[in-house]
Coordinates of C-alpha atoms in Angstrom, one line a residue:
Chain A
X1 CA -46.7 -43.9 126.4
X2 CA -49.7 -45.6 125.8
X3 CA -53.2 -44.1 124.2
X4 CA -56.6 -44.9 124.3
X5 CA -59.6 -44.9 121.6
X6 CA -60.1 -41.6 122.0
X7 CA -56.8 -41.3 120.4
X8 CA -58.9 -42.1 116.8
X9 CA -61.5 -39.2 117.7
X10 CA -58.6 -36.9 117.8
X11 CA -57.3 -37.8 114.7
X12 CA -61.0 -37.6 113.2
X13 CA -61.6 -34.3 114.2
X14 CA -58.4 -33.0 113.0
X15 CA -59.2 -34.9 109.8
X16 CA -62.4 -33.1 109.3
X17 CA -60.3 -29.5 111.0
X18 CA -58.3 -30.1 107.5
X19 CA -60.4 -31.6 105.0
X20 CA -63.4 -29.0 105.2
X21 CA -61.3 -25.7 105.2
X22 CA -59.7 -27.6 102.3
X23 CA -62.6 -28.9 100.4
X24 CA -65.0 -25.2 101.3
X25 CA -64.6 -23.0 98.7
X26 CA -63.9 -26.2 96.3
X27 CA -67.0 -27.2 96.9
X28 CA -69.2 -24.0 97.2
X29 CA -67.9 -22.9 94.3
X30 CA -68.5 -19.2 93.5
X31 CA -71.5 -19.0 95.8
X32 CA -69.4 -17.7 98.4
X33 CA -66.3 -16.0 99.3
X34 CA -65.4 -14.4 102.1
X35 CA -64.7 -11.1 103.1
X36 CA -61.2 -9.6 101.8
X37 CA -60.2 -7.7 105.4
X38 CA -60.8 -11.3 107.1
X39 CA -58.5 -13.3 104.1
X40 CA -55.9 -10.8 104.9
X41 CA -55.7 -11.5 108.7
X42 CA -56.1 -15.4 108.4
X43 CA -52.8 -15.4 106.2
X44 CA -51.2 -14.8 109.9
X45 CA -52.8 -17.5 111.5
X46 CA -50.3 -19.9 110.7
X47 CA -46.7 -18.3 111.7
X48 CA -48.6 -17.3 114.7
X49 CA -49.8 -20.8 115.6
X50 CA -46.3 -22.2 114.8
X51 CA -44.6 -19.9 116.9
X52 CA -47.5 -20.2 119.8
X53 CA -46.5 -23.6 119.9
X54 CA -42.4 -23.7 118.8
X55 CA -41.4 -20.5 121.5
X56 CA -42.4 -22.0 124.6
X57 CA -41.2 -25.5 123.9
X58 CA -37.7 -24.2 123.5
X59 CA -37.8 -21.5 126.2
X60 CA -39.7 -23.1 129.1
X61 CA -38.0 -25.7 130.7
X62 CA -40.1 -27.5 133.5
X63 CA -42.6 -24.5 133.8
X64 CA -39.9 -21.8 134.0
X65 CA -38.4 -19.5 131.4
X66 CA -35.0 -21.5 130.8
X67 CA -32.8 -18.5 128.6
X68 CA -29.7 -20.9 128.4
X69 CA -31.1 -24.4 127.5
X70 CA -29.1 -27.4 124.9
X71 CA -32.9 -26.6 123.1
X72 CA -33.3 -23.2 122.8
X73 CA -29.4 -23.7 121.5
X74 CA -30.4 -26.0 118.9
X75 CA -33.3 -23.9 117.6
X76 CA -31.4 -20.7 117.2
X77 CA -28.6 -23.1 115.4
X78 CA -31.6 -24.5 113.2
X79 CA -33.1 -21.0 112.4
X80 CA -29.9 -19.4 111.6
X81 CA -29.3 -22.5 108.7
X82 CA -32.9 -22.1 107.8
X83 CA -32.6 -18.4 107.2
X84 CA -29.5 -18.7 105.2
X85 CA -29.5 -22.0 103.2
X86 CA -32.4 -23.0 101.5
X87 CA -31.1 -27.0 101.7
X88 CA -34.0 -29.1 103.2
X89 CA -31.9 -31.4 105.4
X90 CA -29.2 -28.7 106.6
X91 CA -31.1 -26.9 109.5
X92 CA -32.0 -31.1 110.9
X93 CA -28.2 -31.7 110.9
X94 CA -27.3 -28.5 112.4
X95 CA -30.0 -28.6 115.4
X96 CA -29.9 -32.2 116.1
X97 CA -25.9 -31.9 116.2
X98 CA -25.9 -28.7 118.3
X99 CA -28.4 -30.5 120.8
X100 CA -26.7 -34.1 120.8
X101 CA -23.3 -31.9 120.8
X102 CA -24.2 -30.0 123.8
X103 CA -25.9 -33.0 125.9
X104 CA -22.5 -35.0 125.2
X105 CA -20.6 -32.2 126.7
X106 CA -22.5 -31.1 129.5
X107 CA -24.6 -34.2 130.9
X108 CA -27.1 -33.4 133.0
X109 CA -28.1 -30.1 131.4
X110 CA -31.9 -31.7 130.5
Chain B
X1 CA -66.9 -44.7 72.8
X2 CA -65.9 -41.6 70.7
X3 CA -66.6 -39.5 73.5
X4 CA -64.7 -41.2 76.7
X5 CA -62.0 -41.5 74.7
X6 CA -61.4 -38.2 73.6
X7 CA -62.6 -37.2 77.8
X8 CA -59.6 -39.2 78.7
X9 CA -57.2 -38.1 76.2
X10 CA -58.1 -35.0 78.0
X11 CA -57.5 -35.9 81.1
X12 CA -54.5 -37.6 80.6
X13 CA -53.0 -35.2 78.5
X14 CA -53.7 -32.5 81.7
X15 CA -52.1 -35.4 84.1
X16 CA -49.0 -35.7 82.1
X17 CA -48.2 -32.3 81.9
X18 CA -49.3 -31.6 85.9
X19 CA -46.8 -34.3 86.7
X20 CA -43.8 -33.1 84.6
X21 CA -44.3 -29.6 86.6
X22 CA -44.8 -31.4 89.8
X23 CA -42.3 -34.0 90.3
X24 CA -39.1 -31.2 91.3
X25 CA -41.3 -29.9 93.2
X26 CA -42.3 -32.7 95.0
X27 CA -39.1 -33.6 96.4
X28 CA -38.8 -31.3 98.8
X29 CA -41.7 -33.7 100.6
X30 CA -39.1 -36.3 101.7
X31 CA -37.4 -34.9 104.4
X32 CA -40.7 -33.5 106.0
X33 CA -42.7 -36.6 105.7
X34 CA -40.0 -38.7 107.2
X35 CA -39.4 -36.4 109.9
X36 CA -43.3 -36.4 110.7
X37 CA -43.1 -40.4 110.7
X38 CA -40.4 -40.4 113.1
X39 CA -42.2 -37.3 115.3
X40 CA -45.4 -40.0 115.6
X41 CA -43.3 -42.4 116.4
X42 CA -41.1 -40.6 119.2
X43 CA -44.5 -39.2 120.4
X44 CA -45.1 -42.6 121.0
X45 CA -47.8 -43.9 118.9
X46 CA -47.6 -47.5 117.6
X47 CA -47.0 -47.6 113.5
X48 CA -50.7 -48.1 113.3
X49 CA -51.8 -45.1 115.2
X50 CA -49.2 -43.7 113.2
X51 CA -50.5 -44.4 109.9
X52 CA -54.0 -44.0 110.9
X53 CA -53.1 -40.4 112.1
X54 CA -51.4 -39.9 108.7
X55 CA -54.0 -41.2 106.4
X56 CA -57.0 -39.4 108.5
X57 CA -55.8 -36.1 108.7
X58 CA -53.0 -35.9 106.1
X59 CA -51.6 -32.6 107.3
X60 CA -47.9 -32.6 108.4
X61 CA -48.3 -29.0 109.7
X62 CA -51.2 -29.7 112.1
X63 CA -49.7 -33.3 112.6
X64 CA -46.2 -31.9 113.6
X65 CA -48.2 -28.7 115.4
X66 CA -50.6 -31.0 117.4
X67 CA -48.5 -33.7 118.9
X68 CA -47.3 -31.6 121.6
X69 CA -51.1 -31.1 122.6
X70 CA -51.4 -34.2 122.4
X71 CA -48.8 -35.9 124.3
X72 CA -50.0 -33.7 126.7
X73 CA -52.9 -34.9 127.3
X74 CA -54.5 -31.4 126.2
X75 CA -58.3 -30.7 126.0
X76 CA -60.0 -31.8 122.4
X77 CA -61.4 -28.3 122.1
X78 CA -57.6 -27.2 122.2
X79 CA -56.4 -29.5 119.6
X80 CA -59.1 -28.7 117.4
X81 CA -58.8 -25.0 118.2
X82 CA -54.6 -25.5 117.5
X83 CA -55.3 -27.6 114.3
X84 CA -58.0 -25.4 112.4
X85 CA -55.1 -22.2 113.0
X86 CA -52.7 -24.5 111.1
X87 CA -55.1 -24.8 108.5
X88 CA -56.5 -21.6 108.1
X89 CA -54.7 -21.0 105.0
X90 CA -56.3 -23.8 103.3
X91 CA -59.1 -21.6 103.0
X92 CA -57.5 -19.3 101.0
X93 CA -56.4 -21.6 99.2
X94 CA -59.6 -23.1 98.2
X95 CA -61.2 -19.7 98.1
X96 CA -58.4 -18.6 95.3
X97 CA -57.8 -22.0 93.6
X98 CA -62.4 -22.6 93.2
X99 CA -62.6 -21.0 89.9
X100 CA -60.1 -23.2 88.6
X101 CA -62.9 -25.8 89.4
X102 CA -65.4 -24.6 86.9
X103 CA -67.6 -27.0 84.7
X104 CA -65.8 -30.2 87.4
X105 CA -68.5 -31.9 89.3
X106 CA -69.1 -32.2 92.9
X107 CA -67.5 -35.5 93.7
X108 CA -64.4 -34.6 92.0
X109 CA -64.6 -31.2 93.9
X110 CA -64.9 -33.5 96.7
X111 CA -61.2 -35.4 96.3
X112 CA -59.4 -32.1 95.0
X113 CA -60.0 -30.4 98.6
X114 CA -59.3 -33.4 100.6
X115 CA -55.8 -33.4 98.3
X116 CA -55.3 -29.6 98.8
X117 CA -51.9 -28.8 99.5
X118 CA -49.3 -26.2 99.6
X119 CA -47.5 -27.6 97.3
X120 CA -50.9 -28.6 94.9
X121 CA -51.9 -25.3 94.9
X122 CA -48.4 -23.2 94.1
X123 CA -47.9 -25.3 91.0
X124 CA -51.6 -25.9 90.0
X125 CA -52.9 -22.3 90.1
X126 CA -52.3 -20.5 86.7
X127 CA -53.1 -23.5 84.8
X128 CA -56.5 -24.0 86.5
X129 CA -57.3 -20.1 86.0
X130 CA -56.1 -20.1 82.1
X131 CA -56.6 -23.9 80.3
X132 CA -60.3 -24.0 79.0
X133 CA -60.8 -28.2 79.1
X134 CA -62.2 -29.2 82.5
X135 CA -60.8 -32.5 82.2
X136 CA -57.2 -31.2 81.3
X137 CA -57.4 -29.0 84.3
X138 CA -58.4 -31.8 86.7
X139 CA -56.1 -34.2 85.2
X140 CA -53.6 -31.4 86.1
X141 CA -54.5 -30.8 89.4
X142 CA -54.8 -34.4 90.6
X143 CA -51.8 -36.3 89.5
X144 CA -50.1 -33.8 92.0
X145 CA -52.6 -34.3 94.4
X146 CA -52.5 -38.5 94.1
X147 CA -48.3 -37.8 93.6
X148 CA -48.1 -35.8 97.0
X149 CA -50.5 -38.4 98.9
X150 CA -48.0 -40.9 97.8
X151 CA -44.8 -40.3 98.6
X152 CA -46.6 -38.4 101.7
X153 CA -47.4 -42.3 103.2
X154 CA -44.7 -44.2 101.7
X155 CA -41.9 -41.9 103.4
X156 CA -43.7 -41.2 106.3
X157 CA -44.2 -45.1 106.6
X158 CA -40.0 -44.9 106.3
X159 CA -39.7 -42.6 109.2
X160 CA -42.3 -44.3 111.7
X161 CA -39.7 -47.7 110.9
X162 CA -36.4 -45.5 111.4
X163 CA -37.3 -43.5 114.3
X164 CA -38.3 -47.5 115.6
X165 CA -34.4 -48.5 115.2
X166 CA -33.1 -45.2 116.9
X167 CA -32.3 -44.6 120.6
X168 CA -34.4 -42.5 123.0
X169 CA -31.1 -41.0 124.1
X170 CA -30.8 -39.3 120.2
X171 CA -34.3 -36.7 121.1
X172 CA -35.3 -37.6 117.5
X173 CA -38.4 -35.8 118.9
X174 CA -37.0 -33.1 118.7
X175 CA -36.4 -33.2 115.1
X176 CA -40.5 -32.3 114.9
X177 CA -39.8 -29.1 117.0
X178 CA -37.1 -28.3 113.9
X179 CA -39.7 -29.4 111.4
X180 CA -41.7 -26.5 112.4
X181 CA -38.8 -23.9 112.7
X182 CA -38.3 -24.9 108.8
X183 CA -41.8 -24.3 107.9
X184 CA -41.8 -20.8 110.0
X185 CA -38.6 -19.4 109.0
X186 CA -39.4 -18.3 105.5
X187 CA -42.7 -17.1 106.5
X188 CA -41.1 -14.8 108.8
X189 CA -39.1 -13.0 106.3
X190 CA -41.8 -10.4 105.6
X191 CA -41.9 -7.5 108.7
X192 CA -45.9 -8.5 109.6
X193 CA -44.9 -11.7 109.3
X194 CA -42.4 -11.6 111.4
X195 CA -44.8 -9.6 113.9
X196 CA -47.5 -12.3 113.8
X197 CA -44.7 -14.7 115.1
X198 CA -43.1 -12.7 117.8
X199 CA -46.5 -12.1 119.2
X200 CA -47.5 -15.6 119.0
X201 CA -44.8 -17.0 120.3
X202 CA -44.2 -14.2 123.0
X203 CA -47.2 -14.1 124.4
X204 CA -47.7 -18.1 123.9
X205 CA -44.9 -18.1 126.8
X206 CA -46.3 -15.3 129.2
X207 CA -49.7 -16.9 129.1
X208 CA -48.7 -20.6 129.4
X209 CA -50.1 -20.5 133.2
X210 CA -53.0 -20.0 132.0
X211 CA -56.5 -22.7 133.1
X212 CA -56.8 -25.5 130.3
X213 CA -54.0 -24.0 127.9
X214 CA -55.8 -21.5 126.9
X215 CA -52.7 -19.5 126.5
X216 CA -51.9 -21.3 123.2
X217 CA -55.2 -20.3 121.5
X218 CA -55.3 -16.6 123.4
X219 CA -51.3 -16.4 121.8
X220 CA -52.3 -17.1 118.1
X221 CA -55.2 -14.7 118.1
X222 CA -53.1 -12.0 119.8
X223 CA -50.3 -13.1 116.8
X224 CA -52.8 -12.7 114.0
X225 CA -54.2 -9.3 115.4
X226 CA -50.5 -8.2 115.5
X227 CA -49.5 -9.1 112.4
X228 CA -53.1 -7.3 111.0
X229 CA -51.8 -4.3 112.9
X230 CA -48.2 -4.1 111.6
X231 CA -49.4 -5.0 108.1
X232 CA -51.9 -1.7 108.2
X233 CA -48.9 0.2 109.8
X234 CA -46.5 -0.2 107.3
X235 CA -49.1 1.0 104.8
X236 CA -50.0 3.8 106.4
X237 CA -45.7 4.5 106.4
X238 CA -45.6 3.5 102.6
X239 CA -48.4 5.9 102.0

C-alpha cells in the first residue's frame, strides 16, 4: 500500500493528540485540575477504546459477524496466556502459532 | 562555578538513582516496541514513514490502536477522535505526577510531558512527591524518560527491519492486534474494568454499519459510561 503526504498530518495530529494530554497538567501546574467524577470515568477510556477497536477485528470477518474464525482463535489463545502468565513474549507465540497453526491446516479459511 | 556544580551533582545524583530503578523496568519495552515496528511495517509504511510515525507521536498504544484507522483510509476526525481515547490517561497522569514538578521551570516541564509514559510515571511518582531538590527529582524523572525514548526507537527501528525480511503469508500484522490484547488483559481484571471493555468492544461490533465509523467513537463512549456505571454499582453493593 502506498500513502500520500497527508500521511505526515496524521502523524502530527496524533503527535500533538499525545504530547498535550501528556505535557497539560505538567505544564499548568497547580492552576488547574480537573474535576474528580470526570478523572474517574476517563480511567475507562482506554480498555474501552482497545476493545472498540480489538473486538470487531477478530469477530467481523468481511462485514459479517464471523464466530468460528483462525483470528478470533488466536485471540482467545493469546488472552487466555495473557491472563495466566505474565511472560511478555508468551501470548505472541501462542497467537501467532494458533493462527499460522490453523491456516496450515485448513487453507482457505481467510 | 560553585553553584553549577553542586546543580549538577544534583541532578546527576537524581539521574543515577532514577536509572538504577528504571532499567528492570524497562525491559519489558522490547517486545512491544519491536512488535509496533513490525505492525508499521506490515501496515505498509516505508521505514521512513515508520520512524517518522514513531518519533512524532511516540505512543505505541495509539500507534498500534490507530493503524487499523488508518489502513483504512478512515476520516482524520476519527483518528484523532480514536487517538486522544488512548491517551486519555495521560491526563491523569500529568494531573497526579504536576506536583512532583514544583520549583522546575517551564521548558523542562515542557520535555517531561512530551516523555510521559506509563512506565515514567509508575516508577517516578513517590520520589517526585517526597525528594525536596528539584534538580534531583528531574534528574530522576528524565533519565527514565531519555532511557524509555531510547530503546523505544532503537527496537522499534529492529522491528520495522525484521518484519522487512518476513513473508506476507506469516500475518505478522496480526501480531499488532495481540499487542493490544496484552495491554488490555490486565486492565480487565478489575469487574468495571472488565465492563468498560465488554461494552466497548460489544457495541464497537453492533455499531460498525454505522456512516463514517462513527461506531468506533459511539462504542468507547458507551464503554466509558458502562464502566462509570458498574464502578458506582458495585459501591452502592459494597455499601
Amino acid at each position: 500500500m502506498n500513502y500520500d503526504a497527508s500521511l505526515w498530518l496524521i502523524f502530527i495530529v496524533l503527535g500533538l493528540a499525545t504530547t498535550l494530554p501528556r505535557a497539560s497538567f505538567i505544564v499548568l501546574g497547580n492552576r488547574f485540575s480537573l474535576p474528580p467524577t470526570l478523572q474517574r470515568a476517563l480511567r475507562y477510556a482506554p480498555a474501552a477504546a482497545l476493545a472498540a477497536i480489538v473486538v470487531p477485528d477478530v469477530l467481523v470477518i468481511g462485514g459479517n459477524v464471523a464466530p468460528v474464525n483462525p483470528k478470533l482463535a488466536a485471540a482467545i489463545a493469546a488472552i487466555l496466556v495473557a491472563a495466566r502468565w505474565r511472560n511478555p513474549w508468551l501470548p505472541f507465540i501462542v497467537g501467532m502459532g494458533v493462527l499460522l497453526g490453523i491456516k496450515a491446516l485448513l487453507p482457505g479459511q481467510g | 562555578m560553585q553553584a553549577t556544580d553542586f546543580e549538577s551533582r544534583g541532578i546527576v545524583a537524581g539521574a543515577r538513582e532514577g536509572f538504577i530503578a528504571f532499567l528492570p523496568v524497562s525491559v519489558g519495552l522490547i517486545p512491544w516496541a519491536l512488535v509496533v515496528g513490525m505492525a508499521m511495517t506490515s501496515a505498509g509504511f516505508t521505514p521512513l514513514q515508520a520512524m517518522g510515525m514513531n518519533i512524532i507521536v511516540f505512543a505505541g498504544t495509539a500507534q498500534l490502536g490507530t493503524l487499523p484507522l488508518i489502513i483504512d483510509n478512515a476520516p482524520l476526525w476519527l483518528i484523532l477522535a480514536t487517538g486522544l481515547a488512548l491517551n486519555l490517561r495521560f491526563l491523569i497522569f500529568s494531573a497526579g505526577i504536576a506536583p512532583g514538578f514544583r520549583g522546575i521551570g517551564t521548558g523542562w516541564r515542557w520535555l517531561s510531558g512530551h516523555l510521559l509514559t506509563d512506565g515514567s510515571f509508575a516508577v517516578c511518582y513517590d520520589k517526585m512527591m517526597q525528594v525536596d531538590d528539584p534538580r534531583w527529582r528531574l534528574g530522576y524523572y528524565l533519565i527514565t524518560g531519555v532511557w524509555t525514548w531510547l530503546l523505544w526507537q532503537t527496537f522499534t527501528l529492529a522491528g520495522i527491519f525484521a518484519a522487512g525480511i518476513v513473508p506476507k503469508s506469516w500475518s505478522l500484522e496480526f501480531m499488532a492486534t495481540i499487542a493490544l490484547i496484552v495491554l488490555l488483559v490486565p486492565m480487565a481484571k478489575s469487574r468495571p474494568m472488565l465492563v468498560a471493555a465488554m461494552v466497548g468492544g460489544g457495541s464497537a461490533v453492533l455499531l460498525r454499519g454505522m456512516p463514517l465509523r462513527l461506531g468506533v467513537v459511539t462504542a468507547i463512549c458507551l464503554g466509558i459510561a458502562a464502566g462509570f456505571a458498574a464502578e458506582h454499582w458495585q459501591e452502592k453493593k459494597a455499601a
